[in-house]
Coordinates of C-alpha atoms in Angstrom, one line a residue:
M171 CA 138.9 82.7 90.9
T172 CA 135.4 84.2 90.4
S173 CA 134.7 86.3 87.4
A174 CA 133.5 89.9 87.7
P175 CA 129.7 90.3 87.7
T176 CA 128.0 91.6 84.6
P177 CA 127.7 95.4 85.0
L178 CA 124.3 97.1 85.3
P179 CA 123.8 98.6 81.8
A180 CA 124.3 102.3 81.0
G181 CA 121.3 104.5 81.8
F182 CA 120.3 102.7 85.0
R183 CA 120.2 104.7 88.2
I184 CA 120.2 103.3 91.7
V185 CA 118.4 104.3 94.9
L186 CA 119.8 103.3 98.2
D187 CA 117.8 101.0 100.4
P188 CA 116.5 102.7 103.6
D189 CA 118.5 100.3 105.8
T190 CA 121.8 101.1 104.1
K191 CA 124.2 103.1 106.3
H192 CA 127.6 104.6 105.6
L193 CA 129.9 103.7 108.5
R194 CA 132.9 105.4 106.9
D195 CA 133.9 106.5 103.4
D196 CA 135.0 103.0 102.6
L197 CA 132.5 101.0 104.7
W198 CA 128.8 100.5 104.1
F199 CA 126.4 98.4 106.2
G200 CA 123.1 97.0 104.9
G201 CA 121.9 94.4 102.5
S202 CA 120.0 91.1 103.1
P203 CA 121.5 89.1 104.7
A204 CA 123.1 92.0 106.6
R205 CA 126.7 92.6 105.8
V206 CA 129.5 95.2 105.8
L207 CA 130.8 96.1 102.4
R208 CA 134.3 97.6 102.0
L209 CA 135.0 99.7 99.0
T210 CA 138.4 100.2 97.4
A211 CA 139.5 103.6 96.3
A212 CA 138.2 102.9 92.8
G213 CA 134.9 101.9 94.2
R214 CA 134.7 105.1 96.1
R215 CA 135.4 107.1 92.9
A216 CA 132.7 105.1 91.2
W217 CA 130.2 105.8 93.9
D218 CA 130.9 109.6 93.7
E219 CA 129.8 109.4 90.1
L220 CA 126.9 107.0 90.7
A221 CA 125.4 108.9 93.6
H222 CA 124.4 111.7 91.2
H223 CA 124.3 110.2 87.8
P224 CA 123.2 107.1 86.0
V225 CA 125.5 104.3 85.1
S226 CA 127.9 105.6 82.4
D227 CA 130.9 103.2 82.2
A228 CA 132.2 99.8 83.3
A229 CA 133.2 101.1 86.7
T230 CA 129.9 102.6 87.7
G231 CA 128.0 99.6 86.1
A232 CA 130.1 97.1 88.2
L233 CA 129.5 99.0 91.4
A234 CA 125.8 99.4 90.7
R235 CA 125.5 95.6 90.1
R236 CA 127.4 94.9 93.3
L237 CA 125.2 97.2 95.4
T238 CA 121.9 96.0 93.9
D239 CA 122.9 92.3 94.1
A240 CA 123.7 92.7 97.8
G241 CA 120.5 94.6 98.6
F242 CA 122.3 97.9 99.4
A243 CA 120.5 99.6 96.6
H244 CA 117.7 99.0 94.0
P245 CA 117.9 99.7 90.2
V246 CA 115.8 102.3 88.4
P247 CA 115.7 101.6 84.7
P248 CA 115.9 104.2 82.0
K249 CA 112.6 105.2 80.3
P250 CA 112.1 103.0 77.3
A251 CA 111.8 104.6 73.9
A252 CA 108.7 102.5 73.0
P253 CA 106.1 100.2 74.6
A254 CA 107.4 96.7 75.3
E255 CA 106.7 93.8 73.0
L256 CA 105.0 91.3 75.3
T257 CA 102.1 88.9 75.6
V258 CA 99.6 88.9 78.5
V259 CA 98.8 85.4 79.8
V260 CA 95.8 84.7 81.9
P261 CA 95.3 81.1 83.3
V262 CA 91.8 80.4 84.4
L263 CA 89.7 77.7 86.0
D264 CA 85.9 78.1 86.4
R265 CA 85.9 81.8 87.0
A266 CA 84.2 83.4 84.0
G267 CA 83.0 86.4 85.9
P268 CA 86.4 87.3 87.4
L269 CA 88.0 86.6 84.0
A270 CA 85.8 89.1 82.4
R271 CA 86.7 91.7 84.9
C272 CA 90.4 90.9 84.6
L273 CA 90.4 91.2 80.8
A274 CA 88.4 94.4 80.9
S275 CA 91.0 95.9 83.2
L276 CA 93.8 95.4 80.7
D277 CA 94.7 98.4 78.5
G278 CA 94.5 96.5 75.2
T279 CA 98.0 97.4 74.2
H280 CA 99.3 93.8 74.1
P281 CA 98.0 90.5 72.8
V282 CA 96.3 88.4 75.4
L283 CA 96.3 84.6 75.7
V284 CA 93.8 82.9 78.0
V285 CA 94.6 79.3 79.1
D286 CA 91.5 77.4 80.2
D287 CA 92.9 74.8 82.6
G288 CA 90.0 72.3 82.4
S289 CA 87.0 74.5 83.4
E290 CA 83.7 72.7 83.8
D291 CA 81.9 75.2 81.6
P292 CA 84.4 75.8 78.8
A293 CA 81.8 77.6 76.7
A294 CA 81.5 80.4 79.3
I295 CA 85.3 80.9 79.3
A296 CA 85.5 80.9 75.5
A297 CA 82.7 83.5 75.3
V298 CA 84.5 85.8 77.7
A299 CA 87.8 85.4 75.9
A300 CA 86.2 86.1 72.5
A301 CA 84.3 89.2 73.8
H302 CA 87.7 90.7 74.8
G303 CA 89.6 89.7 71.7
A304 CA 91.8 87.2 73.6
K305 CA 93.3 84.1 72.0
L306 CA 92.2 80.9 73.9
V307 CA 94.0 77.6 74.6
R308 CA 92.3 74.9 76.6
H309 CA 93.3 71.9 78.7
E310 CA 90.7 69.2 78.6
V311 CA 91.5 68.3 82.2
N312 CA 92.8 70.4 85.0
L313 CA 96.6 70.2 85.2
G314 CA 97.3 73.0 87.7
P315 CA 98.6 76.6 87.4
G316 CA 102.2 75.7 86.6
A317 CA 101.1 73.5 83.7
A318 CA 98.8 76.2 82.4
R319 CA 101.6 78.7 82.3
N320 CA 103.9 76.3 80.6
T321 CA 101.3 75.7 77.9
A322 CA 101.2 79.5 77.4
L323 CA 105.0 79.6 76.9
E324 CA 104.5 77.2 74.0
H325 CA 102.0 79.5 72.3
V326 CA 103.6 83.0 72.6
S327 CA 106.2 84.4 70.4
T328 CA 107.3 87.5 72.3
E329 CA 110.3 87.4 74.6
L330 CA 108.4 89.0 77.5
V331 CA 105.4 87.3 79.0
A332 CA 103.1 89.1 81.6
F333 CA 101.3 86.5 83.7
V334 CA 98.2 87.7 85.5
D335 CA 95.7 85.5 87.3
S336 CA 92.1 85.7 86.4
D337 CA 91.0 87.0 89.8
C338 CA 93.3 90.1 89.4
V339 CA 92.6 93.6 88.2
A340 CA 95.6 94.9 86.3
T341 CA 94.9 98.5 85.2
G342 CA 97.0 100.9 83.3
S343 CA 100.4 100.2 81.8
W344 CA 101.5 97.9 84.7
A345 CA 103.3 95.4 82.5
D346 CA 105.1 98.2 80.5
H347 CA 106.4 99.8 83.7
L348 CA 107.8 96.5 84.8
A349 CA 109.1 95.6 81.3
A350 CA 111.5 98.6 81.4
H351 CA 113.6 96.7 83.9
F352 CA 114.5 94.1 81.3
A353 CA 117.1 96.5 79.9
D354 CA 119.1 94.5 82.5
P355 CA 120.2 91.4 80.6
L356 CA 120.4 89.4 83.9
L357 CA 116.8 90.0 84.9
A358 CA 114.5 87.0 84.4
A359 CA 111.3 88.1 86.2
I360 CA 109.9 91.0 88.1
A361 CA 106.7 91.2 90.2
P362 CA 104.5 94.2 91.2
R363 CA 102.9 94.8 94.5
V364 CA 99.7 92.8 94.8
R365 CA 97.0 94.8 96.7
A366 CA 94.0 93.1 98.2
L367 CA 90.6 93.6 96.7
A368 CA 88.3 92.4 99.5
S369 CA 84.7 92.6 100.6
D370 CA 83.7 94.4 103.8
T371 CA 83.4 91.2 105.8
A372 CA 85.6 90.6 108.9
A373 CA 87.8 88.4 106.8
G374 CA 88.0 90.9 104.0
R375 CA 88.9 93.7 106.4
Y376 CA 91.7 91.6 107.9
T377 CA 93.0 90.7 104.4
R378 CA 93.1 94.4 103.4
A379 CA 95.2 95.0 106.6
A380 CA 97.5 92.0 106.2
G381 CA 97.0 90.3 102.9
G382 CA 99.2 87.3 102.4
L383 CA 100.1 88.3 98.8
D384 CA 100.9 91.9 99.6
L385 CA 104.7 92.0 100.3
G386 CA 104.9 95.6 101.2
D387 CA 106.2 98.9 99.8
R388 CA 110.0 98.2 99.7
P389 CA 111.7 97.1 96.5
A390 CA 113.9 94.1 96.8
L391 CA 116.1 91.5 95.0
V392 CA 114.2 88.2 95.4
A393 CA 116.4 85.3 96.5
P394 CA 116.2 82.5 99.1
R395 CA 117.3 83.4 102.7
T396 CA 116.9 87.1 102.1
R397 CA 114.3 89.7 103.2
M398 CA 112.3 88.9 100.1
S399 CA 112.6 85.2 99.5
Y400 CA 109.8 84.9 96.9
V401 CA 107.2 86.8 94.9
P402 CA 103.7 85.4 94.0
T403 CA 103.0 84.8 90.3
A404 CA 99.5 86.3 90.6
A405 CA 101.1 89.0 88.5
L406 CA 104.6 88.6 87.1
V407 CA 106.5 89.8 84.0
A408 CA 109.1 87.3 82.9
R409 CA 111.7 86.6 80.2
R410 CA 110.4 83.6 78.2
S411 CA 113.9 82.4 77.2
A412 CA 114.9 82.3 80.9
L413 CA 111.8 80.3 81.9
T414 CA 112.2 77.8 79.1
A415 CA 115.9 77.4 79.9
I416 CA 115.1 76.0 83.3
G417 CA 112.1 74.0 82.1
G418 CA 109.4 76.4 83.0
F419 CA 107.1 76.0 86.0
D420 CA 107.1 72.7 87.9
P421 CA 103.7 71.1 87.0
G422 CA 104.0 68.8 90.0
L423 CA 103.5 71.7 92.4
R424 CA 99.9 72.8 92.7
V425 CA 100.9 75.4 95.3
G426 CA 104.4 76.9 95.9
E427 CA 105.2 76.8 92.1
D428 CA 106.0 80.5 92.3
V429 CA 108.5 80.0 95.1
D430 CA 110.1 77.1 93.3
L431 CA 110.4 79.1 90.0
G432 CA 112.1 82.0 91.7
W433 CA 114.6 79.8 93.4
R434 CA 115.4 77.9 90.3
L435 CA 115.9 81.1 88.4
H436 CA 118.2 82.4 91.1
A437 CA 120.2 79.2 91.1
A438 CA 120.7 79.5 87.3
G439 CA 122.3 82.9 87.8
H440 CA 119.3 85.1 86.9
R441 CA 117.9 88.0 88.8
V442 CA 114.3 88.2 90.1
R443 CA 113.0 91.5 91.5
Y444 CA 110.1 93.0 93.4
A445 CA 108.9 96.4 92.2
P446 CA 106.2 97.7 94.6
G447 CA 105.8 101.0 92.7
V448 CA 103.6 99.1 90.3
H449 CA 100.3 97.8 91.8
V450 CA 97.9 95.0 90.7
G451 CA 94.7 94.2 92.5
H452 CA 93.8 90.7 93.6
Q453 CA 90.4 89.4 94.8
E454 CA 90.7 88.0 98.3
P455 CA 88.4 85.5 100.1
A456 CA 85.3 86.9 101.7
T457 CA 85.0 84.4 104.5
W458 CA 87.3 83.1 107.2
R459 CA 86.8 79.6 106.0
E460 CA 88.0 80.5 102.5
L461 CA 90.9 82.6 103.8
L462 CA 92.2 80.1 106.4
G463 CA 91.7 77.2 103.9
R464 CA 93.9 79.0 101.4
R465 CA 96.6 79.7 104.0
A466 CA 96.6 76.0 105.0
R467 CA 97.0 75.1 101.3
Y468 CA 99.9 77.5 101.0
G469 CA 101.5 75.8 104.0
T470 CA 101.4 72.4 102.4
S471 CA 104.0 73.6 99.8
A472 CA 106.7 73.9 102.4
A473 CA 107.7 70.2 102.5
P474 CA 108.0 69.7 98.7
L475 CA 109.9 73.0 98.5
A476 CA 112.3 71.9 101.2
Q477 CA 112.9 68.6 99.4
R478 CA 113.5 70.3 96.1
H479 CA 115.7 73.1 97.5
P480 CA 117.6 71.9 100.6
G481 CA 118.9 74.7 102.8
N482 CA 116.6 77.4 101.3
L483 CA 113.8 77.1 103.8
A484 CA 114.4 77.9 107.4
P485 CA 111.3 78.7 109.5
L486 CA 113.4 80.3 112.3
V487 CA 117.1 81.3 112.3
L488 CA 118.6 81.8 115.8
H489 CA 121.8 83.5 116.7
P490 CA 123.2 81.9 119.9
W491 CA 123.6 84.9 122.2
P492 CA 120.3 86.7 121.4
A493 CA 118.5 83.3 121.6
L494 CA 120.0 82.7 125.1
T495 CA 118.9 86.2 126.2
V496 CA 115.3 85.7 125.0
A497 CA 115.1 82.2 126.6
A498 CA 116.4 83.6 129.9
L499 CA 114.0 86.5 129.9
L500 CA 111.0 84.2 129.2
A501 CA 112.2 82.0 132.0
R502 CA 112.5 85.0 134.3
R503 CA 116.3 84.6 134.8
P504 CA 117.5 88.2 134.8
L505 CA 121.2 87.3 135.6
L506 CA 121.4 84.8 132.8
A507 CA 119.6 87.2 130.4
S508 CA 122.2 89.9 131.3
A509 CA 125.0 87.4 130.7
G510 CA 123.5 86.5 127.3
F511 CA 123.1 90.1 126.2
G512 CA 126.6 90.8 127.4
G513 CA 127.9 87.9 125.4
A514 CA 126.0 89.2 122.3
V515 CA 127.6 92.7 122.7
L516 CA 131.1 91.3 123.3
S517 CA 130.9 88.9 120.4
M518 CA 129.9 91.6 118.0
L519 CA 132.5 94.0 119.3
K520 CA 135.2 91.3 118.7
T521 CA 133.9 90.7 115.1
L522 CA 133.9 94.5 114.3
R523 CA 137.3 95.3 115.8
S524 CA 139.0 92.3 114.1
N525 CA 137.7 93.7 110.8
D526 CA 138.5 97.4 111.5
I527 CA 134.8 98.4 111.6
P528 CA 133.5 101.2 113.8
T529 CA 131.7 99.9 117.0
E530 CA 129.3 102.7 117.6
G531 CA 125.7 101.6 118.1
V532 CA 126.5 98.0 119.0
V533 CA 124.4 97.9 122.2
R534 CA 121.4 99.2 120.3
A535 CA 121.9 96.8 117.4
M536 CA 122.1 93.8 119.8
G537 CA 118.9 95.1 121.6
T538 CA 117.2 95.0 118.1
A539 CA 118.5 91.5 117.6
V540 CA 117.0 90.3 120.9
H541 CA 113.7 92.0 120.0
Q542 CA 113.6 90.3 116.6
T543 CA 114.5 87.0 118.1
W544 CA 111.6 87.3 120.5
L545 CA 109.2 88.2 117.7
G546 CA 110.5 85.4 115.5
T547 CA 110.3 82.8 118.3
G548 CA 106.7 83.9 119.1
R549 CA 105.5 83.6 115.5
Y550 CA 107.3 80.2 115.1
G551 CA 105.6 78.9 118.2
T552 CA 102.2 80.2 117.1
Q553 CA 102.6 78.5 113.7
F554 CA 104.0 75.2 114.7
A555 CA 103.3 74.7 118.4
A556 CA 100.0 76.5 119.1
P557 CA 98.5 73.6 121.2
V558 CA 101.6 73.6 123.4
L559 CA 101.4 77.3 123.9
A560 CA 97.7 77.1 124.6
A561 CA 98.3 74.4 127.3
L562 CA 101.0 76.5 128.9
L563 CA 98.8 79.6 128.8
T564 CA 96.1 77.8 130.9
G565 CA 98.6 76.3 133.3
R566 CA 99.7 77.6 136.7
G567 CA 102.0 80.5 137.4
W568 CA 101.4 84.1 136.3
G569 CA 105.0 84.4 135.1
R570 CA 104.7 81.4 132.8
R571 CA 101.4 82.7 131.4
A572 CA 102.8 86.1 130.9
A573 CA 105.8 84.7 129.0
V574 CA 103.5 82.6 126.7
A575 CA 101.1 85.5 126.2
S576 CA 104.0 87.6 125.0
L577 CA 105.0 85.0 122.4
L578 CA 101.4 84.8 121.1
L579 CA 100.5 88.4 121.2
G580 CA 103.8 90.1 120.7
P581 CA 104.2 89.6 116.9
P582 CA 100.7 90.7 115.8
L583 CA 100.6 93.6 118.1
T584 CA 104.0 94.8 117.0
R585 CA 102.9 94.6 113.4
W586 CA 99.7 96.5 114.2
L587 CA 101.6 99.3 115.9
A588 CA 104.0 99.5 113.0
D589 CA 101.4 99.5 110.2
R590 CA 98.3 101.1 112.0
P591 CA 95.9 99.3 109.7
A592 CA 92.2 100.3 109.4
L593 CA 91.3 97.5 111.8
D594 CA 91.2 97.5 115.6
P595 CA 94.1 95.6 117.4
V596 CA 91.8 93.0 118.9
R597 CA 90.4 91.8 115.6
Y598 CA 93.7 92.2 113.8
T599 CA 95.5 90.1 116.5
A600 CA 92.8 87.4 116.4
G601 CA 93.0 87.3 112.6
A602 CA 96.8 87.1 112.6
L603 CA 96.8 84.2 115.2
A604 CA 94.2 82.3 113.1
D605 CA 96.2 83.0 110.0
D606 CA 99.5 81.7 111.4
I607 CA 97.9 78.6 113.0
A608 CA 96.2 77.7 109.7
Y609 CA 99.5 78.1 107.8
G610 CA 101.3 76.0 110.4
A611 CA 98.7 73.3 110.2
G612 CA 99.3 73.1 106.4
V613 CA 103.0 72.9 106.9
W614 CA 102.6 70.0 109.4
A615 CA 100.2 68.2 107.0
G616 CA 102.8 68.6 104.2
C617 CA 105.6 67.2 106.5
L618 CA 103.5 64.1 107.2
T619 CA 102.6 63.6 103.6
H620 CA 106.2 64.0 102.3
R621 CA 107.8 62.4 105.4
T622 CA 110.2 65.2 106.2
P623 CA 110.6 67.5 109.3
A624 CA 112.7 70.0 107.4
P625 CA 110.1 72.8 107.2
V626 CA 109.7 73.0 110.9
L627 CA 113.3 72.6 112.0
P628 CA 114.9 75.9 113.4
E629 CA 118.5 76.7 112.4
I630 CA 121.4 78.1 114.4
A631 CA 123.5 80.8 112.7
W632 CA 126.9 80.9 114.2
R633 CA 128.2 83.8 112.1
P634 CA 126.9 87.1 113.5
L635 CA 127.7 89.3 110.6
R636 CA 129.1 88.9 107.0
V637 CA 132.0 91.2 106.2
D638 CA 133.1 91.5 102.6
R639 CA 136.8 92.2 102.4
K640 CA 136.5 94.5 99.4
D641 CA 134.2 95.3 96.6
K642 CA 134.8 92.7 93.9
R643 CA 134.9 95.0 90.9

C-alpha cells in the first residue's frame, strides 16, 4: 500500500497546463506522459475550491500535489515575506572577462562564492572576484564543473544555493523569484529559462532562434521520460541538504552532470521544476565550429547517462499502430497505411470504452500521433543515420527521395512554422540539420567509448494511454 503524497503547502495556487482537458466532471486528460485522471467526489469538491483559491487544507493540498506531480497543473508559490537567504555560486575556468560581466549583473543582495576550477591565470580570476566583493575558492587543477559545484557546497552555510555559470548574465532578483518555490518542502531544485546571448553571426542568429539551453516558455515538472526530462545547471537554485544527501554532482561527468543530478534527485523522491517566467542570459558560441563542437560534446554524455540510469534514456519511443502507419506512408503503401491508422483508432477506442472514457476526438488524436511519429522518426534518422539518409536521397526513384526528404526536412520546417523565428527557413533548416548531426555524432562516439548501444536503441511502447483509476488522495 502506497502512502498519500505530501500535500502542497497552504498558500500555493495552481495553474492548469495548456494541454489539460476536462473530459467530464470526474475525468481529466493531460500530463506527461499523457494519462486520464479520474477524480472521486471528494476530489471534485477539492477542485471546486482549488480552482478559485489557494491551497487551504489537506484536501486541496493533496489534490494540488497530485495535479502538479502528474503535469496537469503547475504550482504558483505565495509571495515570501522577506528575501531568501541564499548564496550565489559561480564556477569559472579561464573566463575572467565573462566572469566580470556575470558578477556585475548580480543585484548584490546575496553573498557570492567564485570557484576557480584550475584557471591558467588565477590572478586574473582573483582580481575580478575581489573587485566585486566575492569570496574565492580555487582548485589547483581543473576537476570539472561537477567537482567545482561540490566544492562550493562545502563552503556555503545557507540552505539555498543559486548556481550560475560565469558566461551567464543574471539580472534582477532572479534567484529570489525562484527561491519562493522552496516553500514546497519536496522541491530540491528549480531552473529559470536560459535565453541566448549571441552575436550577429550566422551561428549566433541560429542559436537565438533555437538555442540548445532554451527549453521554452512552458513550466514543467522535470523528470525522466516526460516532456521536460532535464534542466541545465547554467542557472539553478537548489536546496543544499537535498544535494548533499545524494552526494552532490557526479565529478566523473564532464558533460551531462546536470541531467544526472536531476534524475538522482527525482529517484530520491524530490521534485525538480522548470520556471520559465524567470530569465537568465547565457553567452552562446559565435561560430559554427564552436556551436557544433559543443553539441557533439553534449552528445557524448548519452552513453554514461544510459549506463547510470537504465531505462531513463530513449531516443525514440514508437507506438505500434502509428509507427506502422508512418512506415507504410513512407513506403507508398496507402492500403497498409489505412489499415495501420484504422488499427490505431480501433485500439484507442477499445481502451477508452473499457475504462468508461468519452471517445470524441479519437480520430484527430490518432492523426496527431501519426504526425508526431513521423517527426520523431525524421529527427532520429537525422541524428543517428544521416549518412544512410543521404545515400537514399541520392538514389533512384522520386518516391524514395521524397520520403527521405520529408524525414530530413519535416522536423526543422515544422519547428520553424510553429515558432516563426527571426531567421529564414532555409538557414534555420540547414542549422537544425547540422545541429542534429553533430549531436548524433557525439552520441555515437560516446557509445563506442563506453561500449553500449543503449542511447541509439528505439523503444516500443505497447500501452497507448495511462488511465489512473482514481485520484489517490
